[in-house]
Amino acid sequence: MTTLTPMESELADRARGALQNAHAPHSGLRVGAAVLDEGDRVHVGCNVESDSYGLTLCAERAAIAAMVVAGGKRVKALTVVCDGDMLPWPCGACRQVLSEFADDCPVVVERLTGEAGRATLAQLAPPAFRFALEDGG
Ligand code: THU
C-alpha cells in the first residue's frame, strides 16, 4: 500500500480540486495535477482536450505552466489524480517537460478511489533530452 505524506495528501487534495475543472469531452477521463515549487507553493492543472486531438494538454504540463506563470522555477513534487480505473502515470511528453523543471522528485499517482502509487522522476525518465544551458536551468 502506498502511504502519502501530509504534503502529498495536500497535493492530492489540490489535484482532485483541479480535476473537477477538467475539459475532457473526448476521452471522458478527468485528470488533475499539483506541483510543489521551490518556495513550497502549490500550482495545479487539469487536462484540456481539443477537437484536434493531438493538441490536447495534459494536467501535468498545465500545472507546470501555472507554476511558471506564477514565477516558480523548480518542481519539488508532483501528484496526479484521475477518475479512471487506472493509475495516471505521466505520459512521455510530461516526463520530458517535468525533467526540465525538476532534478529528481517524488511522483505520486492516485485514483479517486484512493488507490495510489509512487515513483521518482529518475525512475520514470532516466537521462532525458536536455540542452546544455549556461545557467544550468
Ligand atoms: N492525460 C493527462 O492529463 N496526463 C497524462 O500524463 C496522460 C493523459 C490526459 C490527456 C487526455 O485528456 C486524457 O488524459 C486521455 O489521454
Tab-separated table of C-alpha atoms in Angstrom, residues 38-119:
chain	number	residue	atom	x	y	z
A	38	GLU	CA	10.893	25.581	-4.564
A	39	GLY	CA	9.078	28.075	-2.333
A	40	ASP	CA	6.578	25.427	-1.178
A	41	ARG	CA	3.789	26.942	-3.225
A	42	VAL	CA	1.289	24.614	-4.898
A	43	HIS	CA	0.222	25.021	-8.533
A	44	VAL	CA	-2.471	22.982	-10.216
A	45	GLY	CA	-3.541	21.977	-13.692
A	46	CYS	CA	-6.139	19.808	-15.407
A	47	ASN	CA	-6.296	18.172	-18.804
A	48	VAL	CA	-7.682	20.336	-21.599
A	49	GLU	CA	-8.744	18.326	-24.625
A	50	SER	CA	-9.007	19.739	-28.144
A	51	ASP	CA	-11.253	18.734	-31.028
A	52	SER	CA	-7.918	18.454	-32.854
A	53	TYR	CA	-6.953	15.556	-30.588
A	54	GLY	CA	-3.185	15.999	-30.801
A	55	LEU	CA	-3.429	19.490	-29.293
A	56	THR	CA	-4.715	18.114	-26.013
A	57	LEU	CA	-2.872	19.438	-22.961
A	58	CYS	CA	-2.143	17.079	-20.103
A	59	ALA	CA	-2.811	18.052	-16.495
A	60	GLU	CA	0.861	17.789	-15.518
A	61	ARG	CA	2.054	20.228	-18.166
A	62	ALA	CA	-0.830	22.574	-17.328
A	63	ALA	CA	0.319	22.556	-13.676
A	64	ILE	CA	3.927	23.242	-14.675
A	65	ALA	CA	2.755	26.108	-16.913
A	66	ALA	CA	0.780	27.546	-13.978
A	67	MET	CA	3.920	27.336	-11.837
A	68	VAL	CA	5.951	29.202	-14.456
A	69	VAL	CA	3.259	31.889	-14.799
A	70	ALA	CA	3.380	32.387	-11.017
A	71	GLY	CA	7.178	32.740	-11.050
A	72	GLY	CA	8.004	29.279	-9.753
A	73	LYS	CA	11.219	27.782	-11.072
A	74	ARG	CA	11.579	24.219	-9.836
A	75	VAL	CA	9.286	21.306	-9.078
A	76	LYS	CA	9.922	19.534	-5.748
A	77	ALA	CA	6.984	17.110	-6.000
A	78	LEU	CA	4.199	16.136	-8.395
A	79	THR	CA	0.906	14.418	-7.673
A	80	VAL	CA	-1.546	13.330	-10.379
A	81	VAL	CA	-5.118	12.182	-9.793
A	82	CYS	CA	-7.580	10.744	-12.305
A	83	ASP	CA	-11.140	9.465	-12.227
A	84	GLY	CA	-10.397	6.432	-14.400
A	85	ASP	CA	-9.809	2.819	-13.449
A	86	MET	CA	-6.038	3.113	-13.905
A	87	LEU	CA	-3.270	4.919	-12.048
A	88	PRO	CA	-2.410	8.104	-14.009
A	89	TRP	CA	1.297	7.659	-14.589
A	90	PRO	CA	2.559	10.712	-16.533
A	91	CYS	CA	2.901	10.265	-20.310
A	92	GLY	CA	6.267	10.521	-22.018
A	93	ALA	CA	5.783	14.169	-23.019
A	94	CYS	CA	5.025	15.144	-19.420
A	95	ARG	CA	8.007	13.156	-18.126
A	96	GLN	CA	10.230	15.086	-20.548
A	97	VAL	CA	8.886	18.505	-19.530
A	98	LEU	CA	8.962	17.619	-15.830
A	99	SER	CA	12.593	16.553	-16.160
A	100	GLU	CA	13.387	20.098	-17.335
A	101	PHE	CA	11.910	21.603	-14.161
A	102	ALA	CA	12.980	19.039	-11.542
A	103	ASP	CA	16.309	17.493	-10.570
A	104	ASP	CA	14.581	14.465	-9.177
A	105	CYS	CA	11.339	14.442	-7.302
A	106	PRO	CA	8.661	12.130	-5.980
A	107	VAL	CA	5.786	11.454	-8.350
A	108	VAL	CA	2.578	10.220	-6.726
A	109	VAL	CA	-0.369	8.956	-8.750
A	110	GLU	CA	-3.800	8.332	-7.337
A	111	ARG	CA	-7.275	7.277	-8.363
A	112	LEU	CA	-10.381	8.849	-6.856
A	113	THR	CA	-10.844	5.548	-5.020
A	114	GLY	CA	-7.702	6.354	-3.019
A	115	GLU	CA	-5.554	3.671	-4.679
A	116	ALA	CA	-2.124	5.222	-5.131
A	117	GLY	CA	1.348	4.571	-6.462
A	118	ARG	CA	4.670	6.325	-6.202
A	119	ALA	CA	7.900	6.592	-8.172
